[in-house]
PDB file of C-alpha atoms in Angstrom:
ATOM      1  CA  UNK A  18     169.501  78.847 127.919  1.00  0.00           C
ATOM      2  CA  UNK A  19     170.367  78.398 124.286  1.00  0.00           C
ATOM      3  CA  UNK A  20     167.106  79.870 122.999  1.00  0.00           C
ATOM      4  CA  UNK A  21     168.128  83.363 124.078  1.00  0.00           C
ATOM      5  CA  UNK A  22     171.452  83.145 122.217  1.00  0.00           C
ATOM      6  CA  UNK A  23     169.917  82.875 118.727  1.00  0.00           C
ATOM      7  CA  UNK A  24     170.385  85.825 116.407  1.00  0.00           C
ATOM      8  CA  UNK A  25     167.696  88.504 116.519  1.00  0.00           C
ATOM      9  CA  UNK A  26     166.740  87.798 112.890  1.00  0.00           C
ATOM     10  CA  UNK A  27     165.795  84.208 113.818  1.00  0.00           C
ATOM     11  CA  UNK A  28     163.614  85.454 116.641  1.00  0.00           C
ATOM     12  CA  UNK A  29     161.870  87.959 114.364  1.00  0.00           C
ATOM     13  CA  UNK A  30     161.318  85.251 111.727  1.00  0.00           C
ATOM     14  CA  UNK A  31     159.796  82.968 114.347  1.00  0.00           C
ATOM     15  CA  UNK A  32     157.423  85.700 115.552  1.00  0.00           C
ATOM     16  CA  UNK A  33     156.370  86.514 111.984  1.00  0.00           C
ATOM     17  CA  UNK A  34     155.808  82.832 111.224  1.00  0.00           C
ATOM     18  CA  UNK A  35     153.645  82.384 114.319  1.00  0.00           C
ATOM     19  CA  UNK A  36     151.660  85.538 113.553  1.00  0.00           C
ATOM     20  CA  UNK A  37     151.087  84.475 109.927  1.00  0.00           C
ATOM     21  CA  UNK A  38     150.132  80.919 110.936  1.00  0.00           C
ATOM     22  CA  UNK A  39     147.557  82.158 113.440  1.00  0.00           C
ATOM     23  CA  UNK A  40     146.005  84.505 110.865  1.00  0.00           C
ATOM     24  CA  UNK A  41     145.981  81.821 108.170  1.00  0.00           C
ATOM     25  CA  UNK A  42     144.312  79.258 110.435  1.00  0.00           C
ATOM     26  CA  UNK A  43     141.583  81.606 111.627  1.00  0.00           C
ATOM     27  CA  UNK A  44     138.041  81.519 110.232  1.00  0.00           C
ATOM     28  CA  UNK A  45     138.034  82.488 106.572  1.00  0.00           C
ATOM     29  CA  UNK A  46     134.321  83.121 106.081  1.00  0.00           C
ATOM     30  CA  UNK A  47     133.641  85.239 109.117  1.00  0.00           C
ATOM     31  CA  UNK A  48     130.930  87.800 108.353  1.00  0.00           C
ATOM     32  CA  UNK A  49     129.573  90.656 110.297  1.00  0.00           C
ATOM     33  CA  UNK A  50     125.793  90.815 110.070  1.00  0.00           C
ATOM     34  CA  UNK A  51     124.993  94.483 110.300  1.00  0.00           C
ATOM     35  CA  UNK A  52     121.303  95.243 110.252  1.00  0.00           C
ATOM     36  CA  UNK A  53     120.086  98.463 108.628  1.00  0.00           C
ATOM     37  CA  UNK A  54     116.586  99.940 108.781  1.00  0.00           C
ATOM     38  CA  UNK A  55     114.641 101.179 105.751  1.00  0.00           C
ATOM     39  CA  UNK A  56     111.230 102.567 104.902  1.00  0.00           C
ATOM     40  CA  UNK A  57     109.408 101.011 101.955  1.00  0.00           C
ATOM     41  CA  UNK A  58     106.294 102.056 100.056  1.00  0.00           C
ATOM     42  CA  UNK A  59     105.034 101.199  96.593  1.00  0.00           C
ATOM     43  CA  UNK A  60     104.647 103.686  93.747  1.00  0.00           C
ATOM     44  CA  UNK A  61     100.994 104.130  94.775  1.00  0.00           C
ATOM     45  CA  UNK A  62     102.095 105.255  98.274  1.00  0.00           C
ATOM     46  CA  UNK A  63     100.997 102.073 100.098  1.00  0.00           C
ATOM     47  CA  UNK A  64     103.170 101.160 103.095  1.00  0.00           C
ATOM     48  CA  UNK A  65     103.779  97.754 104.671  1.00  0.00           C
ATOM     49  CA  UNK A  66     102.125  96.745 107.940  1.00  0.00           C
ATOM     50  CA  UNK A  67     101.123  93.573 109.776  1.00  0.00           C
ATOM     51  CA  UNK A  68      97.489  92.515 109.831  1.00  0.00           C
ATOM     52  CA  UNK A  69      96.551  89.177 111.413  1.00  0.00           C
ATOM     53  CA  UNK A  70     100.189  88.017 111.168  1.00  0.00           C
ATOM     54  CA  UNK A  71     100.272  88.726 107.431  1.00  0.00           C
ATOM     55  CA  UNK A  72     102.314  91.429 105.732  1.00  0.00           C
ATOM     56  CA  UNK A  73      99.998  93.743 103.802  1.00  0.00           C
ATOM     57  CA  UNK A  74     100.345  97.042 101.962  1.00  0.00           C
ATOM     58  CA  UNK A  75      97.854  99.817 102.420  1.00  0.00           C
ATOM     59  CA  UNK A  76      97.206 103.455 103.081  1.00  0.00           C
ATOM     60  CA  UNK A  77      97.823 104.329 106.726  1.00  0.00           C
ATOM     61  CA  UNK A  78      96.765 107.721 107.996  1.00  0.00           C
ATOM     62  CA  UNK A  79      96.724 109.641 111.282  1.00  0.00           C
ATOM     63  CA  UNK A  80      96.761 107.318 114.307  1.00  0.00           C
ATOM     64  CA  UNK A  81      97.260 104.231 112.114  1.00  0.00           C
ATOM     65  CA  UNK A  82     100.554 105.571 110.694  1.00  0.00           C
ATOM     66  CA  UNK A  83     102.374 104.045 113.680  1.00  0.00           C
ATOM     67  CA  UNK A  84     101.489 100.567 112.329  1.00  0.00           C
ATOM     68  CA  UNK A  85     103.922 100.982 109.421  1.00  0.00           C
ATOM     69  CA  UNK A  86     106.582  98.274 109.438  1.00  0.00           C
ATOM     70  CA  UNK A  87     110.185  99.259 108.906  1.00  0.00           C
ATOM     71  CA  UNK A  88     112.234  96.915 106.749  1.00  0.00           C
ATOM     72  CA  UNK A  89     115.312  95.468 108.406  1.00  0.00           C
ATOM     73  CA  UNK A  90     118.052  94.612 105.920  1.00  0.00           C
ATOM     74  CA  UNK A  91     121.073  92.348 106.218  1.00  0.00           C
ATOM     75  CA  UNK A  92     123.272  92.253 103.118  1.00  0.00           C
ATOM     76  CA  UNK A  93     124.244  88.912 101.587  1.00  0.00           C
ATOM     77  CA  UNK A  94     127.502  88.029  99.863  1.00  0.00           C
ATOM     78  CA  UNK A  95     126.072  88.406  96.351  1.00  0.00           C
ATOM     79  CA  UNK A  96     126.004  91.872  94.740  1.00  0.00           C
ATOM     80  CA  UNK A  97     122.693  93.601  95.467  1.00  0.00           C
ATOM     81  CA  UNK A  98     121.623  90.664  97.635  1.00  0.00           C
ATOM     82  CA  UNK A  99     119.850  91.141 100.938  1.00  0.00           C
ATOM     83  CA  UNK A 100     117.622  89.551 103.518  1.00  0.00           C
ATOM     84  CA  UNK A 101     114.444  91.527 104.281  1.00  0.00           C
ATOM     85  CA  UNK A 102     112.904  91.441 107.731  1.00  0.00           C
ATOM     86  CA  UNK A 103     110.199  93.204 109.703  1.00  0.00           C
ATOM     87  CA  UNK A 104     109.057  93.463 113.312  1.00  0.00           C
ATOM     88  CA  UNK A 105     112.446  94.707 114.537  1.00  0.00           C
ATOM     89  CA  UNK A 106     114.248  91.976 112.587  1.00  0.00           C
ATOM     90  CA  UNK A 107     112.365  89.103 114.212  1.00  0.00           C
ATOM     91  CA  UNK A 108     110.335  88.057 111.146  1.00  0.00           C
ATOM     92  CA  UNK A 109     111.981  87.533 107.760  1.00  0.00           C
ATOM     93  CA  UNK A 110     110.460  87.351 104.288  1.00  0.00           C
ATOM     94  CA  UNK A 111     110.887  83.891 102.772  1.00  0.00           C
ATOM     95  CA  UNK A 112     110.034  82.672  99.272  1.00  0.00           C
ATOM     96  CA  UNK A 113     108.537  79.178  99.252  1.00  0.00           C
ATOM     97  CA  UNK A 114     106.784  76.913  96.786  1.00  0.00           C
ATOM     98  CA  UNK A 115     103.155  76.161  97.620  1.00  0.00           C
ATOM     99  CA  UNK A 116     101.814  73.691  95.085  1.00  0.00           C
ATOM    100  CA  UNK A 117     102.609  75.202  91.694  1.00  0.00           C
ATOM    101  CA  UNK A 118     102.867  78.759  92.991  1.00  0.00           C
ATOM    102  CA  UNK A 119     105.790  80.654  94.499  1.00  0.00           C
ATOM    103  CA  UNK A 120     104.605  82.434  97.635  1.00  0.00           C
ATOM    104  CA  UNK A 121     105.898  84.813 100.259  1.00  0.00           C
ATOM    105  CA  UNK A 122     105.700  84.008 103.944  1.00  0.00           C
ATOM    106  CA  UNK A 123     107.043  85.442 107.184  1.00  0.00           C
ATOM    107  CA  UNK A 124     109.321  83.240 109.265  1.00  0.00           C
ATOM    108  CA  UNK A 125     110.753  83.761 112.713  1.00  0.00           C
ATOM    109  CA  UNK A 126     114.418  82.792 112.304  1.00  0.00           C
ATOM    110  CA  UNK A 127     117.852  83.903 113.413  1.00  0.00           C
ATOM    111  CA  UNK A 128     119.031  85.364 110.116  1.00  0.00           C
ATOM    112  CA  UNK A 129     122.710  85.081 111.095  1.00  0.00           C
ATOM    113  CA  UNK A 130     122.289  81.305 111.407  1.00  0.00           C
ATOM    114  CA  UNK A 131     120.373  81.120 108.120  1.00  0.00           C
ATOM    115  CA  UNK A 132     123.056  83.157 106.358  1.00  0.00           C
ATOM    116  CA  UNK A 133     125.650  80.456 107.049  1.00  0.00           C
ATOM    117  CA  UNK A 134     123.802  77.835 104.979  1.00  0.00           C
ATOM    118  CA  UNK A 135     123.750  78.959 101.331  1.00  0.00           C
ATOM    119  CA  UNK A 136     120.896  76.698 100.248  1.00  0.00           C
ATOM    120  CA  UNK A 137     118.632  77.673 103.120  1.00  0.00           C
ATOM    121  CA  UNK A 138     119.636  81.336 102.813  1.00  0.00           C
ATOM    122  CA  UNK A 139     118.529  81.433  99.177  1.00  0.00           C
ATOM    123  CA  UNK A 140     114.832  81.384 100.036  1.00  0.00           C
ATOM    124  CA  UNK A 141     115.275  84.421 102.315  1.00  0.00           C
ATOM    125  CA  UNK A 142     117.429  86.372  99.844  1.00  0.00           C
ATOM    126  CA  UNK A 143     116.327  89.056  97.419  1.00  0.00           C
ATOM    127  CA  UNK A 144     118.291  90.902  94.777  1.00  0.00           C
ATOM    128  CA  UNK A 145     117.683  94.632  94.800  1.00  0.00           C
ATOM    129  CA  UNK A 146     117.599  96.410  91.434  1.00  0.00           C
ATOM    130  CA  UNK A 147     117.456 100.166  91.310  1.00  0.00           C
ATOM    131  CA  UNK A 148     116.413 102.464  88.470  1.00  0.00           C
ATOM    132  CA  UNK A 149     116.608 106.053  89.655  1.00  0.00           C
ATOM    133  CA  UNK A 150     114.570 106.313  92.847  1.00  0.00           C
ATOM    134  CA  UNK A 151     112.588 103.127  92.087  1.00  0.00           C
ATOM    135  CA  UNK A 152     113.615  99.756  93.521  1.00  0.00           C
ATOM    136  CA  UNK A 153     112.475  96.213  92.799  1.00  0.00           C
ATOM    137  CA  UNK A 154     113.258  93.013  94.702  1.00  0.00           C
ATOM    138  CA  UNK A 155     113.731  89.725  92.857  1.00  0.00           C
ATOM    139  CA  UNK A 156     113.643  86.422  94.711  1.00  0.00           C
ATOM    140  CA  UNK A 157     117.013  84.642  94.761  1.00  0.00           C
ATOM    141  CA  UNK A 158     115.230  81.291  95.145  1.00  0.00           C
ATOM    142  CA  UNK A 159     112.878  81.930  92.207  1.00  0.00           C
ATOM    143  CA  UNK A 160     114.507  84.171  89.581  1.00  0.00           C
ATOM    144  CA  UNK A 161     111.924  86.148  87.631  1.00  0.00           C
ATOM    145  CA  UNK A 162     109.626  86.408  90.669  1.00  0.00           C
ATOM    146  CA  UNK A 163     109.396  89.784  92.366  1.00  0.00           C
ATOM    147  CA  UNK A 164     108.109  91.209  95.630  1.00  0.00           C
ATOM    148  CA  UNK A 165     104.767  92.890  94.897  1.00  0.00           C
ATOM    149  CA  UNK A 166     101.720  94.596  96.335  1.00  0.00           C
ATOM    150  CA  UNK A 167      98.095  94.362  95.227  1.00  0.00           C
ATOM    151  CA  UNK A 168      96.579  97.105  93.084  1.00  0.00           C
ATOM    152  CA  UNK A 169      93.997  97.750  95.806  1.00  0.00           C
ATOM    153  CA  UNK A 170      94.890  98.859  99.331  1.00  0.00           C
ATOM    154  CA  UNK A 171      95.177  96.503 102.296  1.00  0.00           C
ATOM    155  CA  UNK A 172      96.128  93.494 100.157  1.00  0.00           C
ATOM    156  CA  UNK A 173      98.873  90.991 100.975  1.00  0.00           C
ATOM    157  CA  UNK A 174     102.485  91.571  99.996  1.00  0.00           C
ATOM    158  CA  UNK A 175     103.355  88.621  97.777  1.00  0.00           C
ATOM    159  CA  UNK A 176     105.370  87.457  94.750  1.00  0.00           C
ATOM    160  CA  UNK A 177     104.615  87.842  91.058  1.00  0.00           C
ATOM    161  CA  UNK A 178     106.331  86.937  87.812  1.00  0.00           C
ATOM    162  CA  UNK A 179     104.740  89.924  86.055  1.00  0.00           C
ATOM    163  CA  UNK A 180     106.851  93.034  86.721  1.00  0.00           C
ATOM    164  CA  UNK A 181     104.990  96.348  86.677  1.00  0.00           C
ATOM    165  CA  UNK A 182     103.764  99.064  89.012  1.00  0.00           C
ATOM    166  CA  UNK A 183     102.997  96.502  91.721  1.00  0.00           C
ATOM    167  CA  UNK A 184     106.693  95.466  91.840  1.00  0.00           C
ATOM    168  CA  UNK A 185     108.114  98.994  92.032  1.00  0.00           C
ATOM    169  CA  UNK A 186     108.991 100.509  95.400  1.00  0.00           C
ATOM    170  CA  UNK A 187     110.552 103.498  97.045  1.00  0.00           C
ATOM    171  CA  UNK A 188     113.150 102.216  99.485  1.00  0.00           C
ATOM    172  CA  UNK A 189     115.030 104.663 101.691  1.00  0.00           C
ATOM    173  CA  UNK A 190     117.207 104.392 104.765  1.00  0.00           C
ATOM    174  CA  UNK A 191     115.254 105.231 107.904  1.00  0.00           C
ATOM    175  CA  UNK A 192     116.563 108.334 109.621  1.00  0.00           C
TER     176      UNK A 192
END
């Protein structure tokens, strides 16, 4: 068997070539989608919760405190970019155009599938900006439009192009 009579250096070179070729041919854009859980509330202490399948922000006390929705986050490839979900990561916030207005809606999607298509992923993506302990979330699909709450309690979480107190949030990892 001639193959076993080759010098050891040839055999090592062959092994290195095969190892390098396998690594080079493997998937180049493989991502791990790690989901993290956060608490969110606006600067007026309103928390997010579901009411009639709509995400709203309001003051929850005593027995109602258990209705608070945690925010499930999956980071995107862009700096500060993330997908925001609720309901144990089953519903995801999406920015869509409704007539002339940019709106926020909840969609039941597999975010790992969405994340593979950059154009589709854009409407689910938000860019997080932080100033001290205050965070804001800008829509990747509609730059200049921010996640917001209503001034009054129990109003829908939506989008606005007028930054202010309604676009400022406390956003902390859930312990």
